[in-house]
Short mmCIF file of C-alpha atoms in Angstrom, two decimals:
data_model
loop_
_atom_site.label_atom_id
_atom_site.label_comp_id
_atom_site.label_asym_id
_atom_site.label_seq_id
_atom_site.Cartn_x
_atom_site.Cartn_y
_atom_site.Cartn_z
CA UNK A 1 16.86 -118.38 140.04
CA UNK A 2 13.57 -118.21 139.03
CA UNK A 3 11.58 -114.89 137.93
CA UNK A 4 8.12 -114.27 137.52
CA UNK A 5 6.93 -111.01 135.57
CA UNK A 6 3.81 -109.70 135.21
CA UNK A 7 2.45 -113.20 135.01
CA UNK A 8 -1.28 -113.23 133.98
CA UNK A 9 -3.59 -116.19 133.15
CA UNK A 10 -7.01 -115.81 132.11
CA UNK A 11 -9.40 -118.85 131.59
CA UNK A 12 -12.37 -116.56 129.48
CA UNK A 13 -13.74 -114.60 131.50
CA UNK A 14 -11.92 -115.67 134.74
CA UNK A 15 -8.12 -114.26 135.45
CA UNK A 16 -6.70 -117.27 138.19
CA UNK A 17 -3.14 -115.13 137.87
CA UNK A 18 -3.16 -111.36 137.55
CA UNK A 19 -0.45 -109.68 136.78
CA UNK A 20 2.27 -111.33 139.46
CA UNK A 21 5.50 -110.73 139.62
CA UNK A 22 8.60 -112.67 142.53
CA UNK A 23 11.91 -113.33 142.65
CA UNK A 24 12.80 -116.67 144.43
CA UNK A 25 16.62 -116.17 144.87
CA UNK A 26 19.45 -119.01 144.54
CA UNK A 27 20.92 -120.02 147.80
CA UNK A 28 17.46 -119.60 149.77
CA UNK A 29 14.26 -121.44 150.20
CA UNK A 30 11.22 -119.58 148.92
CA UNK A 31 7.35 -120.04 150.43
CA UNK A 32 4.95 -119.78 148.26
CA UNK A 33 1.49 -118.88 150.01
CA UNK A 34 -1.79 -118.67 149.56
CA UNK A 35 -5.60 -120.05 150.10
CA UNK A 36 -7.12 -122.72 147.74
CA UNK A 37 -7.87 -120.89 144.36
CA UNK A 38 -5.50 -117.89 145.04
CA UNK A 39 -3.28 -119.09 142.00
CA UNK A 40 -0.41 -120.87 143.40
CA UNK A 41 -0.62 -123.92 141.01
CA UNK A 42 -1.62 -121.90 137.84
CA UNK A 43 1.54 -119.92 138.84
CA UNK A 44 3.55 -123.09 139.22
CA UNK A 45 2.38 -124.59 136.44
CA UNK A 46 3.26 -121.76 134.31
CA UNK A 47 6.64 -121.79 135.13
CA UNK A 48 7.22 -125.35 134.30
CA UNK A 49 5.14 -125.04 130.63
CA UNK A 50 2.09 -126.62 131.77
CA UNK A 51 -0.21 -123.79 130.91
CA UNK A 52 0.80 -120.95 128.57
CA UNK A 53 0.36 -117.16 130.08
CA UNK A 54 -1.86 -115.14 128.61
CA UNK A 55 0.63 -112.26 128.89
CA UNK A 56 3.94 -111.65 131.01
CA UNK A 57 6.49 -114.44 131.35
CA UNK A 58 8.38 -117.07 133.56
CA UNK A 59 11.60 -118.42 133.55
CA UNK A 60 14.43 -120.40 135.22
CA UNK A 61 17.57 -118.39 135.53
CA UNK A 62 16.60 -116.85 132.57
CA UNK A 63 15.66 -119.14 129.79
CA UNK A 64 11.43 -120.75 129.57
CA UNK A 65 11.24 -123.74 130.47
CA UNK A 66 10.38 -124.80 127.14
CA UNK A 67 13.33 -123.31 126.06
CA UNK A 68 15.65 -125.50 128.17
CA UNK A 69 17.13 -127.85 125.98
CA UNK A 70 16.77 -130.94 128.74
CA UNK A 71 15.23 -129.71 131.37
CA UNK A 72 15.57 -132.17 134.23
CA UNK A 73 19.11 -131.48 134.42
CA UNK A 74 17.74 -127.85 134.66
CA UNK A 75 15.15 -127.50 137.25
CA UNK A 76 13.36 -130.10 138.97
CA UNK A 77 9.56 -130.38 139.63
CA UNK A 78 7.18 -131.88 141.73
CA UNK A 79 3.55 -130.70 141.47
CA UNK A 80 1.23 -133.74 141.68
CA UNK A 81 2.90 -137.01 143.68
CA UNK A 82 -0.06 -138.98 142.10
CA UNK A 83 0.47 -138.37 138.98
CA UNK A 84 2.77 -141.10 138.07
CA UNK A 85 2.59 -144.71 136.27
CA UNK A 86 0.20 -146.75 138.41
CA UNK A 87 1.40 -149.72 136.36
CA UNK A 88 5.29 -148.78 136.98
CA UNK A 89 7.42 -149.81 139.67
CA UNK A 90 9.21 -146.55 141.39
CA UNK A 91 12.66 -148.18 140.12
CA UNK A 92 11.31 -147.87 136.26
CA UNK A 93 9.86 -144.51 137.10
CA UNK A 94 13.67 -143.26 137.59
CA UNK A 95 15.16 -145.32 135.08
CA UNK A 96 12.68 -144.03 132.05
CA UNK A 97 13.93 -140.41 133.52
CA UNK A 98 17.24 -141.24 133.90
CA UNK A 99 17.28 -142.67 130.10
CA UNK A 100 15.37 -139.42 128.97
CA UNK A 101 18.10 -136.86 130.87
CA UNK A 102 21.09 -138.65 129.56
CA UNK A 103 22.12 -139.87 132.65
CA UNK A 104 24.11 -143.07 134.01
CA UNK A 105 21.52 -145.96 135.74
CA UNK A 106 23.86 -145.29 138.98
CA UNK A 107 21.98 -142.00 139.37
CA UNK A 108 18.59 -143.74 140.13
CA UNK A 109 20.85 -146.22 142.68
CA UNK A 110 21.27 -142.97 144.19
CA UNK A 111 17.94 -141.67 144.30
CA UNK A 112 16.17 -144.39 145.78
CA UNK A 113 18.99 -144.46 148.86
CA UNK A 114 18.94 -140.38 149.17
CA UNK A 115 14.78 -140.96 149.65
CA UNK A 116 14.85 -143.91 151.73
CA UNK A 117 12.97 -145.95 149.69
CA UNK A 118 14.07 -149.64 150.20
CA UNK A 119 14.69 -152.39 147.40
CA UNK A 120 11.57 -154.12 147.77
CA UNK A 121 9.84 -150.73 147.37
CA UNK A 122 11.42 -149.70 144.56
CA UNK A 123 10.49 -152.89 143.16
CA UNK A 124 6.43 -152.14 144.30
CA UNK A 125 4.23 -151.33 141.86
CA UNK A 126 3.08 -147.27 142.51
CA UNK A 127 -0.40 -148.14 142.44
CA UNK A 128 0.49 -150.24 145.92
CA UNK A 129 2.60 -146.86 147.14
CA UNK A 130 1.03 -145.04 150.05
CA UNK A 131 1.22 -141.38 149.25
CA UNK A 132 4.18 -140.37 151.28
CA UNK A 133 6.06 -143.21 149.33
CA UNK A 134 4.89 -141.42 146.16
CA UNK A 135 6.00 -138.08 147.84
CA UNK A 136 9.32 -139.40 148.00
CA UNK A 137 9.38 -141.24 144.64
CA UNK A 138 8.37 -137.70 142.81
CA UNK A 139 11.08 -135.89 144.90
CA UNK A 140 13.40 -138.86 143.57
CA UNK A 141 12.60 -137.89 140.16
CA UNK A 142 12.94 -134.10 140.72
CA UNK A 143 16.98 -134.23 141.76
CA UNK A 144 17.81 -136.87 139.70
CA UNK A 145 19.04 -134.82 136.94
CA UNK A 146 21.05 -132.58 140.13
CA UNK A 147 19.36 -129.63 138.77
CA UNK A 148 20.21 -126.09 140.65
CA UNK A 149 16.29 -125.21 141.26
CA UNK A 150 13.31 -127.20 142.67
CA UNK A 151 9.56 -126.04 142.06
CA UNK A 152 7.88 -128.03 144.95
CA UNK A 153 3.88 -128.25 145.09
CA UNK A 154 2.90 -130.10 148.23
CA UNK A 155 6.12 -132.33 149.20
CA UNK A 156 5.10 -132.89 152.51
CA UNK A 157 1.68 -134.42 151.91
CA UNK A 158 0.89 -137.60 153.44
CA UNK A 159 4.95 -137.94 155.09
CA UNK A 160 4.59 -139.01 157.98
CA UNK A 161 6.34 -136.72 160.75
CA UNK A 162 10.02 -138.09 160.68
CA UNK A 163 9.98 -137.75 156.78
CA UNK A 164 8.77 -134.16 157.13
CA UNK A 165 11.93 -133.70 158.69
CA UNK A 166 13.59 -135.43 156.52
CA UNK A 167 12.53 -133.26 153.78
CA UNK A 168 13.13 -130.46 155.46
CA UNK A 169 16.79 -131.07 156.05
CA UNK A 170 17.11 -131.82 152.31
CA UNK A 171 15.62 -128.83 151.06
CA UNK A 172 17.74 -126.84 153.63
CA UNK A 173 20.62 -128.68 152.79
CA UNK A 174 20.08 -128.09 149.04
CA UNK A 175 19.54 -124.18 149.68
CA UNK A 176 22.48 -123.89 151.73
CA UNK A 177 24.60 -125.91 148.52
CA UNK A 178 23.05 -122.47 146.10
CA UNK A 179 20.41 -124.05 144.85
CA UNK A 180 17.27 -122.26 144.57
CA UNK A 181 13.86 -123.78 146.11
CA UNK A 182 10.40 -122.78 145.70
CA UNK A 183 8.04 -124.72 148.11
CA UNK A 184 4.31 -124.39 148.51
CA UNK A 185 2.50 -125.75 151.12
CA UNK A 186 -0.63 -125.82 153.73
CA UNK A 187 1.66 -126.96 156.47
CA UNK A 188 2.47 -123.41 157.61
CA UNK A 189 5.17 -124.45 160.52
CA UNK A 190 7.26 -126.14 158.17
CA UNK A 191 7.30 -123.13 155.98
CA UNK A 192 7.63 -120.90 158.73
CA UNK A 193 10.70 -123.41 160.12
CA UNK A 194 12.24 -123.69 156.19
CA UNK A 195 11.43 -120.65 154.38
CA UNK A 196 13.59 -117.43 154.01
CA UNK A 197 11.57 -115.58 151.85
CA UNK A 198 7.68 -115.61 151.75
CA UNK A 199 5.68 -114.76 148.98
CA UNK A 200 1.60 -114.36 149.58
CA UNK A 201 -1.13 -114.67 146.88
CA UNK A 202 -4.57 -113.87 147.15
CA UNK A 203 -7.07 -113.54 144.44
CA UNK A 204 -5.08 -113.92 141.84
CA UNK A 205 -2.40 -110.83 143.40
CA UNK A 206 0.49 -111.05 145.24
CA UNK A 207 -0.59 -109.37 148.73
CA UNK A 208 2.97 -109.43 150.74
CA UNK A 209 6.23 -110.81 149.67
CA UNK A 210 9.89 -110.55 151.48
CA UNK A 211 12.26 -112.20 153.74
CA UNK A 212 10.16 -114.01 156.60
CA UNK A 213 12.01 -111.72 159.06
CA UNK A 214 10.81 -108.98 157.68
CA UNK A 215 6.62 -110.08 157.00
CA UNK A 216 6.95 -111.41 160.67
CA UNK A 217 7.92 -108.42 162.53
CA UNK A 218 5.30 -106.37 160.65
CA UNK A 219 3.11 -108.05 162.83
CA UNK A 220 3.57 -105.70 165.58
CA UNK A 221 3.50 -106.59 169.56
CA UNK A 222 1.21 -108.15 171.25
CA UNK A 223 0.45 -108.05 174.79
CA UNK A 224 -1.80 -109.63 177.13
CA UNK A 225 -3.03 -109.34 181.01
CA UNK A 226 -6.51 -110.39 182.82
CA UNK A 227 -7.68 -107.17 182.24
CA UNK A 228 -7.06 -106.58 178.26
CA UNK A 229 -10.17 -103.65 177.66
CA UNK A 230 -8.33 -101.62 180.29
CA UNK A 231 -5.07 -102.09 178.61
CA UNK A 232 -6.69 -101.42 175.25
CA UNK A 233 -8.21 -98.15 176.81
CA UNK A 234 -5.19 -96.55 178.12
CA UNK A 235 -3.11 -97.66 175.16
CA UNK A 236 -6.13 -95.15 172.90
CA UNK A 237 -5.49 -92.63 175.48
CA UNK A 238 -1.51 -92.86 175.25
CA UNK A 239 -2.16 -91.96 171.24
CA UNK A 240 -1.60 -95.92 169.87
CA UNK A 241 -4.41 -97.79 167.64
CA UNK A 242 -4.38 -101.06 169.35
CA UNK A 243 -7.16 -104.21 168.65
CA UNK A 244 -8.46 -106.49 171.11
CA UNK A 245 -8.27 -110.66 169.64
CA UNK A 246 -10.57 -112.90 169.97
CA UNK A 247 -7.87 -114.73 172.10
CA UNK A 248 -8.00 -112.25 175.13
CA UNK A 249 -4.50 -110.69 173.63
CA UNK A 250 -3.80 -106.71 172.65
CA UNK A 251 -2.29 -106.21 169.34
CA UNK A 252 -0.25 -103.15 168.13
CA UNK A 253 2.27 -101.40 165.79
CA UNK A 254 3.86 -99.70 168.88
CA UNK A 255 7.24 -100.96 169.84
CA UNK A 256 6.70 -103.02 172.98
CA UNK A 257 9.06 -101.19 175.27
CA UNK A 258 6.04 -98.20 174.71
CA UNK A 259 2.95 -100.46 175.71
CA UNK A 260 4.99 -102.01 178.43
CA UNK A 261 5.67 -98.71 179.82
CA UNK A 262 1.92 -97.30 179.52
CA UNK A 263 1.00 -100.66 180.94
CA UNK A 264 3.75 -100.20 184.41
CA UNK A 265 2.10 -96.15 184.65
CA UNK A 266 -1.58 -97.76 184.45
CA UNK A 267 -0.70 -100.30 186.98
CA UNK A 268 -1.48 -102.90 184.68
CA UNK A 269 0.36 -106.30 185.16
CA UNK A 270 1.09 -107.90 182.01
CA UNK A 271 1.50 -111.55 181.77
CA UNK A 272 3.06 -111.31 178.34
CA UNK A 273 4.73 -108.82 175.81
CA UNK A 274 6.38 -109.54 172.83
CA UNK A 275 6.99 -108.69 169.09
CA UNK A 276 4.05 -110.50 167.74
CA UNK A 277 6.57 -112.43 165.22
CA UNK A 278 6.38 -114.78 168.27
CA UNK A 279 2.23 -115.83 166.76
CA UNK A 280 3.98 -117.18 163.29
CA UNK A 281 3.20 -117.57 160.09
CA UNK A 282 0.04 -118.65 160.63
CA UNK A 283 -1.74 -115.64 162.34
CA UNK A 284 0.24 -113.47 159.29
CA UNK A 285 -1.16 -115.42 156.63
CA UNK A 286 -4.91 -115.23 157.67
CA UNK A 287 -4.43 -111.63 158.50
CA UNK A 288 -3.03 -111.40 154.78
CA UNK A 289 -5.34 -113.52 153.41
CA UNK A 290 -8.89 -112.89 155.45
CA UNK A 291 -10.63 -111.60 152.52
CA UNK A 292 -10.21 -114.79 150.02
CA UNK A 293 -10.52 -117.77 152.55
CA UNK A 294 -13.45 -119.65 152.08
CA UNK A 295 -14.31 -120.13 155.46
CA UNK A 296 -14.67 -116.00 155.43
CA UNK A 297 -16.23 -116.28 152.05
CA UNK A 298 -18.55 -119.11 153.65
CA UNK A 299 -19.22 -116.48 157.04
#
């Protein structure tokens, strides 16, 4: 398990983390969320003793990380898949690990088969790995020590689409063994496919957090026809606050068996209606997020 409290980081005058505080459970896979700058990777970083807090605290089922008395066999991390030896090949990259966790040279044997890597690459330099080979090296090195949590930064970047789904099924698989897996990444449908809980940070602040069930369906309904200002009109007149998207679509907290039935007494046709869980992550994590993307910052 790993729990965040109160986590703040200030850099002088600048706080990159203020004042967060998550849960990211054993047994489930945990999204962590957020625009360039919000504070993911200070977060992250945090957690594994790469930057000290300026005040509150993180820790892996318990205990700091720099606390853990060998902490591959702990938790394993993966926040930068470039930042290993250049000069290494992957196979000394897992034996150096392996010889620093204590463990038997049959683990990295292991490693290299569980992330497809083949002899000959395992013999390659890293500076000659593409970046999905490097991916797959760093996630190497994070279970080699079989720890019971993962702290993922970016896995999928630069895997090419079968390996996405090849890390997906891993991570799932590893979740559904108990262990505990906090993922961040861009790639939204993956997260959305993966996740069970979703945490959101903005700013600096967590701004939603939850199972993905639950952050979905606060989305509302969303309904759409040829004519959507008419729709919008009688659903103001029948009492519910509806918007109109730039997508031609009406959007709503009602329940949809309400707008479907003002719709049917307006004679309105619709040619959908649904719980707006049905637009994804993606549409929830702009709405959640409008005010700290830089393309709004840019507008």
């Amino acid at each position: 398990m790993i729990t965040v409290e109160a986590l703040t980081r200030k850099y002088g005058g600048f706080t990159a983390v203020d004042n967060v505080s998550f849960t990211a459970m054993p047994g489930r896979v945990t999204g962590f969320l957020g625009p360039n700058g919000a504070g993911k990777s200070t977060t992250m970083r945090v957690m594994v003793g790469l930057t000290a807090p300026t005040s509150g605290a993180a820790t892996i089922n318990g205990t700091r990380f720099a606390d853990l008395p060998n902490p591959g066999l702990e938790v394993g991390v993966l926040l930068d898949a470039s930042a290993q030896h250049a000069g290494r090949t992957g196979r000394e990259i897992l034996s150096v690990a392996a010889q620093t966790m204590g463990l038997a040279t049959s683990r990295v044997d292991e490693m290299i088969e569980l992330v497809s890597l083949t002899p000959t690459e395992a013999k390659r330099r890293v500076r000659n790995y593409s970046l999905g080979m490097r991916q797959r090296l760093g996630i190497a090195t994070a279970l080699l020590g079989d720890p019971k949590v993962l702290i993922l930064d970016e896995p999928a970047n630069g895997l090419d689409p079968a390996g996405i789904r090849w890390m997906r099924d891993l991570l799932r698989g590893y979740a559904d063994g108990g262990g505990t897996v906090l993922l961040s990444s861009h790639l939204l449908h993956e997260i959305e496919v993966i996740a069970d809980d979703l945490v959101v940070i903005g700013n600096g602040q967590i701004v939603a957090s939850g199972t993905k069930e639950e952050l979905l369906a606060a989305a509302g309904t969303l309904a759409r026809c040829t004519t959507p200002r008419d729709l919008a009109r009688e659903l103001e007149q029948a009492g519910i606050v509806c918007t109109l998207s730039g997508d031609g679509s009406v959007r709503t907290d009602a329940d949809p068996t309400y707008v479907g039935q003002v719709a049917l007494a307006a004679g309105i046709a619709l040619s959908e209606l649904r719980s707006a869980e049905g637009a994804g992550l993606e549409d929830m994590f702009l709405s959640l997020t409008s005010t700290t993307q830089r393309e709004g910052v840019a507008a």
